[in-house]
Coordinates of N, CA and C in Angstrom, one line a residue:
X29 N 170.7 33.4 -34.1 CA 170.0 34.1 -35.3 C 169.5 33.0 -36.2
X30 N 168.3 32.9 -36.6 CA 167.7 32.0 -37.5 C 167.8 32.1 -38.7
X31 N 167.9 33.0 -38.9 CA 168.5 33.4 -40.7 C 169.8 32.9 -41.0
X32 N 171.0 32.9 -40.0 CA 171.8 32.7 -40.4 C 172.6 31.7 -41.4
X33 N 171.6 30.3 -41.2 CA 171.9 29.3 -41.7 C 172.1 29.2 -43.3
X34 N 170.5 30.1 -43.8 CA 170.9 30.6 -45.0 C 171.3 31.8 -46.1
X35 N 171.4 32.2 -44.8 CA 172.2 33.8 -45.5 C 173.5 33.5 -45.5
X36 N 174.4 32.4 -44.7 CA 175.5 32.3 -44.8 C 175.8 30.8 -46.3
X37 N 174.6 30.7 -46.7 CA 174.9 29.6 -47.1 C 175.3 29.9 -48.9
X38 N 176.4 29.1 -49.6 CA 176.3 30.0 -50.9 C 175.3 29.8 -51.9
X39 N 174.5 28.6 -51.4 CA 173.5 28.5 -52.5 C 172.7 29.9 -52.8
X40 N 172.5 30.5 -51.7 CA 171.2 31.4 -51.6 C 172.1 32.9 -52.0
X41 N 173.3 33.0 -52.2 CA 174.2 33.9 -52.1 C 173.9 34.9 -53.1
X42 N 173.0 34.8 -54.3 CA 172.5 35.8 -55.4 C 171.2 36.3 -54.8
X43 N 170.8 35.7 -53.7 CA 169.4 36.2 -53.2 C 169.6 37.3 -52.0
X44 N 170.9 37.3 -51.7 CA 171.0 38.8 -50.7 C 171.2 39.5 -51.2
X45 N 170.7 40.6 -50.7 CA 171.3 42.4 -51.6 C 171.9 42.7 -50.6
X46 N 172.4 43.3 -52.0 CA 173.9 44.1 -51.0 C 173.7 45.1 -50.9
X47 N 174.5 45.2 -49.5 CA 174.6 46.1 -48.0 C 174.9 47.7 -48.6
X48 N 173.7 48.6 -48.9 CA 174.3 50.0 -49.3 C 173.4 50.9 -48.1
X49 N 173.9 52.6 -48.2 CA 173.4 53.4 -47.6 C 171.9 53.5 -48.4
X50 N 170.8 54.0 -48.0 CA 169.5 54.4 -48.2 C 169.9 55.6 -49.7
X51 N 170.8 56.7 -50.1 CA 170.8 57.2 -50.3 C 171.2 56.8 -51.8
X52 N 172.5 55.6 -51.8 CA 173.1 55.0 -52.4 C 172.2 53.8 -53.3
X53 N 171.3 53.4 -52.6 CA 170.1 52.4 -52.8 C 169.2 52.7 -53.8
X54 N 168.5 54.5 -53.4 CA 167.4 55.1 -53.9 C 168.4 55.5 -55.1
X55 N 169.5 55.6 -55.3 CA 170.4 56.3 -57.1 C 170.6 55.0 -57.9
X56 N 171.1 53.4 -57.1 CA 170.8 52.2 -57.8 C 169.5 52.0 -58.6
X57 N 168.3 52.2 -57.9 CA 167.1 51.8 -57.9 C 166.7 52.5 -59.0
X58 N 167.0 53.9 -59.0 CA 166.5 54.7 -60.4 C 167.4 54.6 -61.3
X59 N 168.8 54.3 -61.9 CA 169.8 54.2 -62.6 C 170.0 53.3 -63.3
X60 N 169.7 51.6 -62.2 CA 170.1 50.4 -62.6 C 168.4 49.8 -63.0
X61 N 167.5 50.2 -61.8 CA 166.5 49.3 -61.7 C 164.9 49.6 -62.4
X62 N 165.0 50.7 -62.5 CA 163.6 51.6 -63.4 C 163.7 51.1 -64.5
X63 N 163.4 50.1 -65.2 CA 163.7 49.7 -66.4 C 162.9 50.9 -67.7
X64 N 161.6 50.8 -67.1 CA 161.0 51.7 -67.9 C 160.9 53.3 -67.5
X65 N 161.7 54.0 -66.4 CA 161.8 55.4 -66.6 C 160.5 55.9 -65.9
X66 N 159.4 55.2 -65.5 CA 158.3 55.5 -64.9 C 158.4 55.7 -63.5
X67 N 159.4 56.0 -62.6 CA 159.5 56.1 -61.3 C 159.4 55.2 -60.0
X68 N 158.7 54.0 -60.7 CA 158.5 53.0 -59.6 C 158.8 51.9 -60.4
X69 N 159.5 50.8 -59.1 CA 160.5 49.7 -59.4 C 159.1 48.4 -59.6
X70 N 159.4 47.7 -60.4 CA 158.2 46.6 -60.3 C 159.3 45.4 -59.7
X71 N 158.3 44.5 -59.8 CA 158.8 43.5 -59.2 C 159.5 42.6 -60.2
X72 N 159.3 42.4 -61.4 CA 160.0 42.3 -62.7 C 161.5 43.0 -62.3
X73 N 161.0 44.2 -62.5 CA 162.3 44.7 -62.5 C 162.9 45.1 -61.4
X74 N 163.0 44.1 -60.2 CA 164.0 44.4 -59.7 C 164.6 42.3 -59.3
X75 N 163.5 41.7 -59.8 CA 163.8 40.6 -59.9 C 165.0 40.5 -61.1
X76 N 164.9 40.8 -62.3 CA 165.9 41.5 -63.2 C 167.0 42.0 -63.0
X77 N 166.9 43.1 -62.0 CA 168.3 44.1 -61.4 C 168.6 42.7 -60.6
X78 N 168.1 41.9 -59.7 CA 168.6 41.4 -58.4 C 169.5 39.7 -59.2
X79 N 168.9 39.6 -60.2 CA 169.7 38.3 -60.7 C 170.4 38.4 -61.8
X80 N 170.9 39.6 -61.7 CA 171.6 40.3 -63.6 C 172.1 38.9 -64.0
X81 N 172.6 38.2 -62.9 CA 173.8 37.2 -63.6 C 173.4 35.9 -64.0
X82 N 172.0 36.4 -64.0 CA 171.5 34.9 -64.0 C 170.5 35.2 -65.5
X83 N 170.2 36.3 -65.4 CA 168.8 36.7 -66.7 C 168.8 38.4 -66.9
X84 N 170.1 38.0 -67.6 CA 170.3 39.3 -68.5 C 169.4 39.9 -69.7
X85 N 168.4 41.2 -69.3 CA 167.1 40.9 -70.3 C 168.2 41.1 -71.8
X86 N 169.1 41.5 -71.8 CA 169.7 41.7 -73.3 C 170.0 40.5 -73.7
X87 N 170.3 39.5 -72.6 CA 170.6 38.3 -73.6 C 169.0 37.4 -73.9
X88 N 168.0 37.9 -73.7 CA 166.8 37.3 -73.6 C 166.4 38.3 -74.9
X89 N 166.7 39.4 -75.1 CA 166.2 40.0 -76.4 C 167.0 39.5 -77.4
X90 N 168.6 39.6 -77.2 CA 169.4 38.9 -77.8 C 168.7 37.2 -78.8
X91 N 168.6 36.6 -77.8 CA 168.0 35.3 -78.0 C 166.8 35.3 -79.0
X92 N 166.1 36.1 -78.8 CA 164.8 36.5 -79.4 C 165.0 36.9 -80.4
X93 N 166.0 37.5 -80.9 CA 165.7 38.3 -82.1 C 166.3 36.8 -83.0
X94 N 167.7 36.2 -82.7 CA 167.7 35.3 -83.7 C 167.2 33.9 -84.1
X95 N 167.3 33.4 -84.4 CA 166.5 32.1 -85.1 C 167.7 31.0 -85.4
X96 N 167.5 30.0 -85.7 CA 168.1 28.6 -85.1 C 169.6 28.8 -86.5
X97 N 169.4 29.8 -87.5 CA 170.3 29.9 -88.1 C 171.3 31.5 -88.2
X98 N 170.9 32.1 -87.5 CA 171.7 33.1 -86.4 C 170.7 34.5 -87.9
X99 N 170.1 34.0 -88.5 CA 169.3 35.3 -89.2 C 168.3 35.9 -87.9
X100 N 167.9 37.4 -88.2 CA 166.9 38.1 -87.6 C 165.5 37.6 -88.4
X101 N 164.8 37.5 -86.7 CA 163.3 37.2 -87.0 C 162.7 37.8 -87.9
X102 N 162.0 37.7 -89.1 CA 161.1 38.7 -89.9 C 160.5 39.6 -89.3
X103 N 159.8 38.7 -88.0 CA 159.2 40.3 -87.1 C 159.9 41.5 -86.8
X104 N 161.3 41.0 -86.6 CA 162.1 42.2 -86.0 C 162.7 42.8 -87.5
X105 N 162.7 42.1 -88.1 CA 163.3 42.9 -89.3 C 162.1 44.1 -89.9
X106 N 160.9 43.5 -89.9 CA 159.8 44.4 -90.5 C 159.8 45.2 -89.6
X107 N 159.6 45.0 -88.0 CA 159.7 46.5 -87.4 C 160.8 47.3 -87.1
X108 N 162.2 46.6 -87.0 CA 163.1 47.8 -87.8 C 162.9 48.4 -89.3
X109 N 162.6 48.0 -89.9 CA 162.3 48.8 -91.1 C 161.3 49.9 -91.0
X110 N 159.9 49.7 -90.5 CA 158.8 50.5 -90.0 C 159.4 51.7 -89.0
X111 N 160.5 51.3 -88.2 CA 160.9 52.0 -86.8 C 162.0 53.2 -87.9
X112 N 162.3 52.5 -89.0 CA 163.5 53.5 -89.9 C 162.7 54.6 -90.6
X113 N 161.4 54.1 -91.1 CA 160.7 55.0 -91.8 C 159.8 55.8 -90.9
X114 N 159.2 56.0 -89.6 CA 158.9 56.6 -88.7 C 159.9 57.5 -88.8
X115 N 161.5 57.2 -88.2 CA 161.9 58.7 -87.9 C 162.2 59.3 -89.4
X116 N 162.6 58.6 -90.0 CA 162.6 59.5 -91.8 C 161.3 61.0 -91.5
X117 N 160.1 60.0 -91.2 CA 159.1 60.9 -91.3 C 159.3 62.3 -90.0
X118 N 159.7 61.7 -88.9 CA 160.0 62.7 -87.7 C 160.6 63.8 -88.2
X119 N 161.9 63.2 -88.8 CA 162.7 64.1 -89.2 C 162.8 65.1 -90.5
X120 N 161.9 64.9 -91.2 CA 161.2 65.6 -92.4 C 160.1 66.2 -91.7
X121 N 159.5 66.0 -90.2 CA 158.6 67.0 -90.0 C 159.1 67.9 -89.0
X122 N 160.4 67.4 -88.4 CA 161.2 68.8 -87.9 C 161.7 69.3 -88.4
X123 N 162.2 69.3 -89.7 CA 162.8 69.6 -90.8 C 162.0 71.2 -91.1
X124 N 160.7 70.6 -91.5 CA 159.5 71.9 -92.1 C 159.5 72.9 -90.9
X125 N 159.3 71.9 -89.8 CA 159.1 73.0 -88.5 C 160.1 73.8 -88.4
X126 N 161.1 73.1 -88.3 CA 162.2 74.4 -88.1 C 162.6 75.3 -89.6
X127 N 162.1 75.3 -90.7 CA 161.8 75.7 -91.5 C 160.6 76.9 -91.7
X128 N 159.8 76.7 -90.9 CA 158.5 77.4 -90.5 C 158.9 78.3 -90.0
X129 N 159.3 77.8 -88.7 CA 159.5 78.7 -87.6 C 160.6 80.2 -87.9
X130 N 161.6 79.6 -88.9 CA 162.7 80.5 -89.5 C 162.3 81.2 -90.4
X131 N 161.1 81.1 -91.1 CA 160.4 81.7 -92.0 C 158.9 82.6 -91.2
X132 N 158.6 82.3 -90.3 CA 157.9 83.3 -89.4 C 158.5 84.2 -88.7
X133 N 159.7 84.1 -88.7 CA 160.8 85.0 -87.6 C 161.1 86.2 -88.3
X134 N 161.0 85.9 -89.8 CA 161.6 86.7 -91.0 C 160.2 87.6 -90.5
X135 N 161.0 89.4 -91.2 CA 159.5 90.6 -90.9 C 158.8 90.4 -92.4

């Protein structure tokens, strides 16, 4: 067998996937590997799923967010704050709505 040399070899040992049933594969693939929920695996992401141990995207957001003195980036700070006042507003407009709606129910 030709392959064998490096399939047995440990360098290459993060590069084989492991041995599952088809059924077991297709519940990984949607669970662990759909990063974005869209139904199909990209090649990002399964390069992602396939080397978790190597390029954890949390430790790469992680990384990202802080700065050489362990503060958050301004960027991420201003769009958490934007991301806080978004739902403020969601939630003051499901607030009316369900407010409406209990007020149209009334005869």
């Amino acid at each position: 067998d030709e392959g064998k040399k490096w399939r047995d070899d440990p360098q290459w040992a993060p590069s084989m996937p492991e041995m599952m049933t088809a059924i077991k594969r297709k519940i990984e693939l949607r669970e662990k590997v759909d990063c974005n929920f869209d139904g199909r695996v990209s090649f990002l992401e399964y390069l992602l799923y396939q080397y978790k141990d190597f390029a954890n995207p949390a430790d790469f957001t992680f990384r990202a967010m802080k700065t050489e003195h362990l503060e958050e980036h301004p960027e991420i700070v201003k769009a958490r704050k934007a991301l806080e006042d978004v739902n403020k507003a969601i939630q003051a407009y499901e607030a009316e709505k369900h407010r409406l709606e209990e007020e149209a129910k009334k005869p």
